[in-house]
PDB file of C-alpha atoms in Angstrom:
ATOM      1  CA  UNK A  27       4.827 -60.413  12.248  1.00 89.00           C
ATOM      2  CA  UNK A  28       3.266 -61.936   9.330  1.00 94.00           C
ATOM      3  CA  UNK A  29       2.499 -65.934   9.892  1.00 96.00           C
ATOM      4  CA  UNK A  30       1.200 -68.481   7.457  1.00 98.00           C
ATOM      5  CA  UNK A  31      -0.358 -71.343   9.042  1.00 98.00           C
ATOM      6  CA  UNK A  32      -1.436 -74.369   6.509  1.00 98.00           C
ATOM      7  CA  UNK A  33      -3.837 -77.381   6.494  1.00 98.00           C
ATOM      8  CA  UNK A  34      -3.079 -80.289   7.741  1.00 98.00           C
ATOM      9  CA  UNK A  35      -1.695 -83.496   6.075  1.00 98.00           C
ATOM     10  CA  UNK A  36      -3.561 -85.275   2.960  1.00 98.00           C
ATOM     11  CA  UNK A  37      -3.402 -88.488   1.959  1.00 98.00           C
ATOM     12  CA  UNK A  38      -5.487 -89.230  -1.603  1.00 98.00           C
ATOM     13  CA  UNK A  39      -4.969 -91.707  -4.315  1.00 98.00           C
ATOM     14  CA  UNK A  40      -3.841 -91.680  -7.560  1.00 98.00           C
ATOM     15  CA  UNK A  41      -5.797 -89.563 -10.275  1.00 98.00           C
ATOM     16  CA  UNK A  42      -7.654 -88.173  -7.183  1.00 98.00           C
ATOM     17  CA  UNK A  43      -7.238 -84.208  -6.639  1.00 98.00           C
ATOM     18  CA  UNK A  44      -6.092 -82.343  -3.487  1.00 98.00           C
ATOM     19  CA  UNK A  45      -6.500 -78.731  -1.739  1.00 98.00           C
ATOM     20  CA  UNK A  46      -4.199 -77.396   0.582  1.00 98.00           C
ATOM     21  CA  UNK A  47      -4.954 -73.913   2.333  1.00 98.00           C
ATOM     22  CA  UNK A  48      -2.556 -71.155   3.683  1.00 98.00           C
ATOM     23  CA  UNK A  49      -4.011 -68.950   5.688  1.00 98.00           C
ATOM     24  CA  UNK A  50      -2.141 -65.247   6.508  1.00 97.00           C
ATOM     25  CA  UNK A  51      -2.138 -63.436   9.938  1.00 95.00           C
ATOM     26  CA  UNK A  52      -0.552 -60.508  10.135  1.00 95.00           C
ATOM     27  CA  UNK A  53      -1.254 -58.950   7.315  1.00 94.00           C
ATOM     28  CA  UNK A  54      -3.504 -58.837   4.265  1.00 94.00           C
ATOM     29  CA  UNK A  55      -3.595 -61.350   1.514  1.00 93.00           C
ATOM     30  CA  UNK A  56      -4.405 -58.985  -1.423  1.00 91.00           C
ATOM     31  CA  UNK A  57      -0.928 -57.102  -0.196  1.00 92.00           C
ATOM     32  CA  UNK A  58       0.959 -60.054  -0.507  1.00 94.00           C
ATOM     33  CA  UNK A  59       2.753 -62.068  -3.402  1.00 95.00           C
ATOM     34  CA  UNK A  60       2.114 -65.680  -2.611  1.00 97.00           C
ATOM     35  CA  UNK A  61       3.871 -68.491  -4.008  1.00 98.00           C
ATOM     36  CA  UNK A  62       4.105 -72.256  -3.739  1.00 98.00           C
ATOM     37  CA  UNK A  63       7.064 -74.392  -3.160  1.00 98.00           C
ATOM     38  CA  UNK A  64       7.108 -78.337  -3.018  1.00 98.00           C
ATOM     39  CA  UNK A  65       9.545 -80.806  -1.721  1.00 98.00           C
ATOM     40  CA  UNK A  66       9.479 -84.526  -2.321  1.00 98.00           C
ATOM     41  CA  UNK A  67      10.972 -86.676   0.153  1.00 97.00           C
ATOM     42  CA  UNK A  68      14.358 -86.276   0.173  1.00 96.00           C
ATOM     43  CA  UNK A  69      14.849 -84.228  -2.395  1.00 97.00           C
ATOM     44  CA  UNK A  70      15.175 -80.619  -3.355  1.00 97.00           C
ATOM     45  CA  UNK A  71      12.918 -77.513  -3.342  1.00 98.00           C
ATOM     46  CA  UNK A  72      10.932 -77.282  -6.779  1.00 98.00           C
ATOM     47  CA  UNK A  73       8.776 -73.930  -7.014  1.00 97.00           C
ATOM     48  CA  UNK A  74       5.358 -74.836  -8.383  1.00 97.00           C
ATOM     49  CA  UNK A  75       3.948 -71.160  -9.273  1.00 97.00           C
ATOM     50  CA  UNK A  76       3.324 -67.578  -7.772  1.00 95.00           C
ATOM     51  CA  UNK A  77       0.632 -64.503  -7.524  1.00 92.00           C
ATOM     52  CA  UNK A  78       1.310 -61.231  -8.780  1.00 88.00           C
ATOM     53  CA  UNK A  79      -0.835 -58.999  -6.103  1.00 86.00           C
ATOM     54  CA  UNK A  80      -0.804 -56.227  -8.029  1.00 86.00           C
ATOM     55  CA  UNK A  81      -2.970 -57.472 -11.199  1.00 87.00           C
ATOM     56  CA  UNK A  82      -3.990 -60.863  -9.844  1.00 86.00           C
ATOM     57  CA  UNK A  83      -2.282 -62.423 -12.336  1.00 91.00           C
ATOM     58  CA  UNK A  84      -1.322 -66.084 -11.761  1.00 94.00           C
ATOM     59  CA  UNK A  85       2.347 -67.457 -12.902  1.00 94.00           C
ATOM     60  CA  UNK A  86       2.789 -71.391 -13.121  1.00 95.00           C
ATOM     61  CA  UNK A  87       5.638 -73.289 -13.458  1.00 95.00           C
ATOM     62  CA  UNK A  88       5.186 -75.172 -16.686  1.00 94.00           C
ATOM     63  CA  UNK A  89       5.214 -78.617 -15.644  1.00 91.00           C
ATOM     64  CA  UNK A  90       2.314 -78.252 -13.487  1.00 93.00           C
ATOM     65  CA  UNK A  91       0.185 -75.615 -15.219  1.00 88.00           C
ATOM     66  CA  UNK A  92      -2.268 -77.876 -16.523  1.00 94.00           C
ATOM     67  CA  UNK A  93      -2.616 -79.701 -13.309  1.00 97.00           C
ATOM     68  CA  UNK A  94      -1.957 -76.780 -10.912  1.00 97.00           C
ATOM     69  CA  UNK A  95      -4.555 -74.235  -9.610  1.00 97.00           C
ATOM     70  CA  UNK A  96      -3.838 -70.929  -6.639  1.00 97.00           C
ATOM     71  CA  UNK A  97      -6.920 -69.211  -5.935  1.00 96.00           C
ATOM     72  CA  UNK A  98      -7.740 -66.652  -2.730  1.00 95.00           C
ATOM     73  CA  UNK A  99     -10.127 -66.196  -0.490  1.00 96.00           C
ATOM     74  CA  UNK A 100      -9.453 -62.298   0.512  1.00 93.00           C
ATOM     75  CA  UNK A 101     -12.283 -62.181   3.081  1.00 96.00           C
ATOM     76  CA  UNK A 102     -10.943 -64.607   5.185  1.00 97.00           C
ATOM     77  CA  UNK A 103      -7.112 -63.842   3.767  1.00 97.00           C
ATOM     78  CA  UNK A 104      -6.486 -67.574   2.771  1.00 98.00           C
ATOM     79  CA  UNK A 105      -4.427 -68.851  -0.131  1.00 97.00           C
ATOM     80  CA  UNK A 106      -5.233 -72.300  -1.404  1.00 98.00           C
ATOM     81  CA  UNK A 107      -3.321 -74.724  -3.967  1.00 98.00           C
ATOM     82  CA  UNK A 108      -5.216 -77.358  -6.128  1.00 98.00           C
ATOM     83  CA  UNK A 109      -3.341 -80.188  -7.645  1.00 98.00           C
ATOM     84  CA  UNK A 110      -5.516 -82.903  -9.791  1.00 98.00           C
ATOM     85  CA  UNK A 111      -4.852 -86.025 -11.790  1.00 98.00           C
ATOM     86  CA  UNK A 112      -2.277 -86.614  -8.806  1.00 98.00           C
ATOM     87  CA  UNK A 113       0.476 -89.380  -9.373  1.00 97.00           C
ATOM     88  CA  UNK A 114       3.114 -90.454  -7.142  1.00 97.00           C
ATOM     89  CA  UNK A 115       5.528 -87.905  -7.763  1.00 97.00           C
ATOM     90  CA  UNK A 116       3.216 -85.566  -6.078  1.00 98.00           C
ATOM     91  CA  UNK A 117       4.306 -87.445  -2.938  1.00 98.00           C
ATOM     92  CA  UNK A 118       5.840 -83.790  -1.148  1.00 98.00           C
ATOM     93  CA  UNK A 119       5.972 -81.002   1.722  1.00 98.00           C
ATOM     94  CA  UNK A 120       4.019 -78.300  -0.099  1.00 98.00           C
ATOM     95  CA  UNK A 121       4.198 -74.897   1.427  1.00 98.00           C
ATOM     96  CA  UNK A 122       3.320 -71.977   0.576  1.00 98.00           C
ATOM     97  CA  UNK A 123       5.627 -68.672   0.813  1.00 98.00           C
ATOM     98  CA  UNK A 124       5.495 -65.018   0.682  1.00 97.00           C
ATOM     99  CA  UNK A 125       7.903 -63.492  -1.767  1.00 96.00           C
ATOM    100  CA  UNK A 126       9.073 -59.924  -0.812  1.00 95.00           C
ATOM    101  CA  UNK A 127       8.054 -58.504  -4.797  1.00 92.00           C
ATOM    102  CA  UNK A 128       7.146 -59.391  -8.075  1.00 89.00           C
ATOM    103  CA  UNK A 129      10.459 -57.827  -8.725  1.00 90.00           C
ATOM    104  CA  UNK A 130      12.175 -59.784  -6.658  1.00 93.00           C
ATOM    105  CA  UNK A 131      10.921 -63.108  -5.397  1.00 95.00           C
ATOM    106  CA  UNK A 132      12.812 -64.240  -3.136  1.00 97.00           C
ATOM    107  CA  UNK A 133      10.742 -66.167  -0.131  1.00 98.00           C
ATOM    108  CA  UNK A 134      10.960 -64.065   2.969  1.00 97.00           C
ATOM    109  CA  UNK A 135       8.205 -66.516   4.855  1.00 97.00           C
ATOM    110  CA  UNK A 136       6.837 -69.775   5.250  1.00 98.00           C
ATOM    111  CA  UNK A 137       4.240 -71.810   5.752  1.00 98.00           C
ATOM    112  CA  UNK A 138       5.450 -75.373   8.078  1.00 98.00           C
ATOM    113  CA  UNK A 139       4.593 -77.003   5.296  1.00 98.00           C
ATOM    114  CA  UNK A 140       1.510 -79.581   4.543  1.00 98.00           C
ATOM    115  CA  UNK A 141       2.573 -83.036   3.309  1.00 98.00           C
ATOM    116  CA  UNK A 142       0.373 -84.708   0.583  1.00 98.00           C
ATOM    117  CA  UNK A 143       1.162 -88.685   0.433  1.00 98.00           C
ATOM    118  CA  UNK A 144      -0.324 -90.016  -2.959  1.00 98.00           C
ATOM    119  CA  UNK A 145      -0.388 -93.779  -2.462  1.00 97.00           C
ATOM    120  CA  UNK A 146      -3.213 -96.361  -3.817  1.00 95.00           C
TER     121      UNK A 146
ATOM    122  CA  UNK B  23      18.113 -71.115 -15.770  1.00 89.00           C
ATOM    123  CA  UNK B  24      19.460 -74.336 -14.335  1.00 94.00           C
ATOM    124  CA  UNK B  25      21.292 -73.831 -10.760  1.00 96.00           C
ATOM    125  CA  UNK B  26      23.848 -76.162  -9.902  1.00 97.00           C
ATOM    126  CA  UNK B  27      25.259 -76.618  -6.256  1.00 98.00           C
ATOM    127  CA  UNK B  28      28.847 -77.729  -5.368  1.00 97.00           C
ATOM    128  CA  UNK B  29      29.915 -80.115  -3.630  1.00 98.00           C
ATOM    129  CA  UNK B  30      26.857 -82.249  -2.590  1.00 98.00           C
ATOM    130  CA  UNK B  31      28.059 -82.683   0.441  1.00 98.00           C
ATOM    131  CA  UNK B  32      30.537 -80.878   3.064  1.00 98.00           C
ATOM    132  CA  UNK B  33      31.927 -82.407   5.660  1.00 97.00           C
ATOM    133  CA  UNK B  34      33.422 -79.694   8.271  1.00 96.00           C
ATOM    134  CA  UNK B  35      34.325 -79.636  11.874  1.00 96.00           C
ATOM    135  CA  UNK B  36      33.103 -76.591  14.118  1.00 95.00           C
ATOM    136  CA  UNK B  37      34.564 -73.482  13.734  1.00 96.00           C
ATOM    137  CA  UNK B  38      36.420 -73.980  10.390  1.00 97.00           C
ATOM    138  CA  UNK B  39      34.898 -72.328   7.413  1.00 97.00           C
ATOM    139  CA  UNK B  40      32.507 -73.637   4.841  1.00 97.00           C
ATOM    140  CA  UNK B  41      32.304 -72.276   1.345  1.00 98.00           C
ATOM    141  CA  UNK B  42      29.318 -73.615  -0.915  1.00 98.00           C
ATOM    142  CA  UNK B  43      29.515 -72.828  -4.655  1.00 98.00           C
ATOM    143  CA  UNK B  44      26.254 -71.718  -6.863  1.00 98.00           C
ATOM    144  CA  UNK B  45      26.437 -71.845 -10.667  1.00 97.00           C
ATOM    145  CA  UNK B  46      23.654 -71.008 -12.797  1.00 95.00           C
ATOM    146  CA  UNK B  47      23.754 -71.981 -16.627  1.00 93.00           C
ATOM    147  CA  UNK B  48      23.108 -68.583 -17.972  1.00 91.00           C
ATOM    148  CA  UNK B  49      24.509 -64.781 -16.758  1.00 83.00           C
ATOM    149  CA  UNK B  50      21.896 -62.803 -14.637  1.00 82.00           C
ATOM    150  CA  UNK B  51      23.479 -60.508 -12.536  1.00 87.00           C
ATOM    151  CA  UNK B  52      22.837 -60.497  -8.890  1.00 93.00           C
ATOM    152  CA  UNK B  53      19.192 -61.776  -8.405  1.00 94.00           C
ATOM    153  CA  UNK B  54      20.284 -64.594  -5.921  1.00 97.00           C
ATOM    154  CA  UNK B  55      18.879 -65.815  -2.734  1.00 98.00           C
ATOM    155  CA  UNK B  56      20.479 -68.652  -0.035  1.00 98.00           C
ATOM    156  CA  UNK B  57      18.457 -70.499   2.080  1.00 98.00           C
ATOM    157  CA  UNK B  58      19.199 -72.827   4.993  1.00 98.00           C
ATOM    158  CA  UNK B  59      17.112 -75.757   5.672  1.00 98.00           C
ATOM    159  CA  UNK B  60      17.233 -78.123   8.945  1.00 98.00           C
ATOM    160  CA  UNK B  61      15.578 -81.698   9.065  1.00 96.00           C
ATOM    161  CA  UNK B  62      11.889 -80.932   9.382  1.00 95.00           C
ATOM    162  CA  UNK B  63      12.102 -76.984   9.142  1.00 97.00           C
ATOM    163  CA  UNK B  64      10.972 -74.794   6.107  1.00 98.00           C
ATOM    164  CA  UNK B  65      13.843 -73.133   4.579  1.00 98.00           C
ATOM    165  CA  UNK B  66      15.216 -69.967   6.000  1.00 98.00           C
ATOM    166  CA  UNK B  67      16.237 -67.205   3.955  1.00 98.00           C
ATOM    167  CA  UNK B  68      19.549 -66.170   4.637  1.00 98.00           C
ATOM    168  CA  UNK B  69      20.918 -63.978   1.725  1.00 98.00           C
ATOM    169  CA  UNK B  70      19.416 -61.868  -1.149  1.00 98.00           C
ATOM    170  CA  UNK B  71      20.599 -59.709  -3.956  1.00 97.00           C
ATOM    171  CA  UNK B  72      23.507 -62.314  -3.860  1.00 97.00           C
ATOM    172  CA  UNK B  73      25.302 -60.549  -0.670  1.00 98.00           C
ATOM    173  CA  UNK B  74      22.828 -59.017   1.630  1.00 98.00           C
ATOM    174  CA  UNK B  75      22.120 -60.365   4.879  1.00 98.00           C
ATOM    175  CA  UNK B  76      18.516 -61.196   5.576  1.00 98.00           C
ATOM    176  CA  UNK B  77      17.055 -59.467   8.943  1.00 97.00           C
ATOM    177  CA  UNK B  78      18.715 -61.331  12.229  1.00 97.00           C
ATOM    178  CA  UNK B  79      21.338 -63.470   9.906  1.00 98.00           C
ATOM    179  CA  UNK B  80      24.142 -64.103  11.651  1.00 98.00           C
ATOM    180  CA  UNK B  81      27.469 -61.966  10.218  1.00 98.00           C
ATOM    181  CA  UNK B  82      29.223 -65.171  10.090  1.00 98.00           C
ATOM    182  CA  UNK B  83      26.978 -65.678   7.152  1.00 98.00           C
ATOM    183  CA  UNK B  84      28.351 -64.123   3.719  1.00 98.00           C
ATOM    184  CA  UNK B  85      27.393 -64.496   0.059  1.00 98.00           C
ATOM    185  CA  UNK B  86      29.119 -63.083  -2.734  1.00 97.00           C
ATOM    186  CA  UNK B  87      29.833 -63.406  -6.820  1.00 95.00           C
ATOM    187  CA  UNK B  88      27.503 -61.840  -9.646  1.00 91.00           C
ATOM    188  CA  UNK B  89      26.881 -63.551 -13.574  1.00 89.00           C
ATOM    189  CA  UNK B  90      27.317 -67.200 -13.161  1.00 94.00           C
ATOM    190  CA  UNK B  91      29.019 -67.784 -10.179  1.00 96.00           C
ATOM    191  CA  UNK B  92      28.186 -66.975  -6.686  1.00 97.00           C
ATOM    192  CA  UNK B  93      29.110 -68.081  -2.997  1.00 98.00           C
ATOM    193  CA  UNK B  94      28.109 -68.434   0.687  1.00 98.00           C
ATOM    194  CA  UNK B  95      30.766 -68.404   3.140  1.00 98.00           C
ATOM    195  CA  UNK B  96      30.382 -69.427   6.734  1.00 98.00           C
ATOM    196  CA  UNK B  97      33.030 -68.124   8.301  1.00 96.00           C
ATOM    197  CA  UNK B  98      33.181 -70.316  11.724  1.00 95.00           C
ATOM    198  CA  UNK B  99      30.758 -72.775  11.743  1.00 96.00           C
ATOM    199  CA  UNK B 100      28.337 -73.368  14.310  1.00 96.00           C
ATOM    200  CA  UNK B 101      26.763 -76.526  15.925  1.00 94.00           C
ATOM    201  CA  UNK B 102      23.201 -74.796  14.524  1.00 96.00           C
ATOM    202  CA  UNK B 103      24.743 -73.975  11.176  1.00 97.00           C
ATOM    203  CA  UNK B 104      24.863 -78.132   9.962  1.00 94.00           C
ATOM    204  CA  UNK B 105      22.097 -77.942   7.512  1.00 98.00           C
ATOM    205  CA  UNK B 106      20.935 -77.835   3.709  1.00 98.00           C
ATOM    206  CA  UNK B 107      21.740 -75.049   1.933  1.00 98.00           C
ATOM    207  CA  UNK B 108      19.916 -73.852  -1.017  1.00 98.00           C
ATOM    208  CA  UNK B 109      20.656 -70.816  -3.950  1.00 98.00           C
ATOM    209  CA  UNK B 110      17.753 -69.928  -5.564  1.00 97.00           C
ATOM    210  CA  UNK B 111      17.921 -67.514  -8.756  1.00 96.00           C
ATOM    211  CA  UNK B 112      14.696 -65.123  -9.214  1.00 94.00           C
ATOM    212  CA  UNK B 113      15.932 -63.177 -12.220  1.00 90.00           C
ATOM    213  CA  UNK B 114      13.295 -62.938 -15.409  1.00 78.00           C
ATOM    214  CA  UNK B 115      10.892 -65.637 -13.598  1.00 86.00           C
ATOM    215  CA  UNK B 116       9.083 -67.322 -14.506  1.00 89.00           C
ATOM    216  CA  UNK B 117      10.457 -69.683 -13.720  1.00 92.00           C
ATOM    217  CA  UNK B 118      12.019 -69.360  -9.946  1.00 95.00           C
ATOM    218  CA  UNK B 119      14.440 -72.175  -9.955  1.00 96.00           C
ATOM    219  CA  UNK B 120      16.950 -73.461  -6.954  1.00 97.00           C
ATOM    220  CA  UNK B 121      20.008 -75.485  -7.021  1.00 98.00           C
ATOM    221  CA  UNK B 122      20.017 -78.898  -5.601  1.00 98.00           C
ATOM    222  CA  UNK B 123      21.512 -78.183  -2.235  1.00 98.00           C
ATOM    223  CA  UNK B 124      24.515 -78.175  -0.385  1.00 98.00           C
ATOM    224  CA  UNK B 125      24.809 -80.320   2.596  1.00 98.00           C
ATOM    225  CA  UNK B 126      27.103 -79.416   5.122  1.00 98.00           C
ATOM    226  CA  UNK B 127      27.668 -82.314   7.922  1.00 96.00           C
ATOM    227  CA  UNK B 128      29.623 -82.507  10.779  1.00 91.00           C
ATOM    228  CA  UNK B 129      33.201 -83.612  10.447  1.00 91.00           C
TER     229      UNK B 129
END
């Protein structure tokens, strides 16, 4: 059974950047379309951006795609995230997700989530 | 493609049935997922393709509708089933987008 396992919790201060990894057992990273989801406190689920595995291409969700990185380590099949200039509103349970296709992504796994508290 | 969720909040007792609406702004055919989400838990898919059970989903658990308007059904609720529920529509992404939940509390 395929298992993401994250890093644990950050806290970082405002303008500061974080990095939070996903790594996959189970099965192999360059097989897999990884996204990430966020989740401020209380609130809803806001997707953030996904990988195509196919062409490596990276999809952002417009909001964050000057802010936002997802990069892979294949050798050790991790995923990580990179957020920068952080405010906040970045205050959220990140996690990261495998969709089951490009085609169709809709999450079929999760990660438990790593919380990132931005506070000064 | 902006998802609304109806009502906010459900208040059932156990074993009645709960029905959570799903609207989305635009027409896009089936390309709908539900998720259920308990305090502290990642979400759990529980539908796709708007009506087909995810892999050890309880039957009690049904989704339905196509264009605009879609719906889970819980046909007799269980203590376990008092949770968050999400739609989330995955049709010509990006981007994803999900509705703002659907909490259904115990009566």
């Amino acid at each position: 059974q395929v298992q993401l396992v994250q890093s644990g919790a950050e806290v970082q201060k405002p303008g500061a950047s974080v990095k939070v990894s996903c790594r996959v057992s189970g099965s192999t990273l360059s097989e897999l379309s990884i996204h990430w989801v966020r989740q401020a406190p209380g609130k809803g689920l806001e997707w953030m951006g996904g990988l195509d595995p196919e062409n490596g291409e990276r999809i952002y969700a417009q909001p964050l795609q000057y802010r936002f990185t997802m990069t892979e380590d294949t050798s050790t099949d991790t995923a990580f995230m990179e957020l920068t200039s952080l405010r906040s509103e970045d205050t959220a349970m990140y996690f990261c997700a495998i969709a089951h296709s490009v085609e169709a992504p809709y999450i079929t796994q999760w990660g438990q989530g790593t919380l990132v508290t931005v506070s000064a | 493609i902006v998802m609304t969720q109806s009502p906010a909040t459900l208040s059932v007792s156990p074993g009645e049935r709960a029905t959570l609406s799903c609207r989305a702004s635009q027409i896009f055919g089936s390309n709908l997922a539900w998720y259920q989400q308990k305090p502290g838990q990642a979400p759990r898919l529980l539908i796709y393709a708007a009506s087909i059970r995810a892999t050890g989903v309880p039957a009690r658990f049904s989704g339905s509708g196509s264009g605009t308007e879609f719906t889970l059904t819980i046909s007799s609720l269980q203590p376990e089933d008092f949770a968050v529920y999400y739609c989330q529509q995955y049709t010509n992404w990006p981007p994803i987008t999900f509705g703002p939940g659907t909490r259904v509390e115990i009566k």
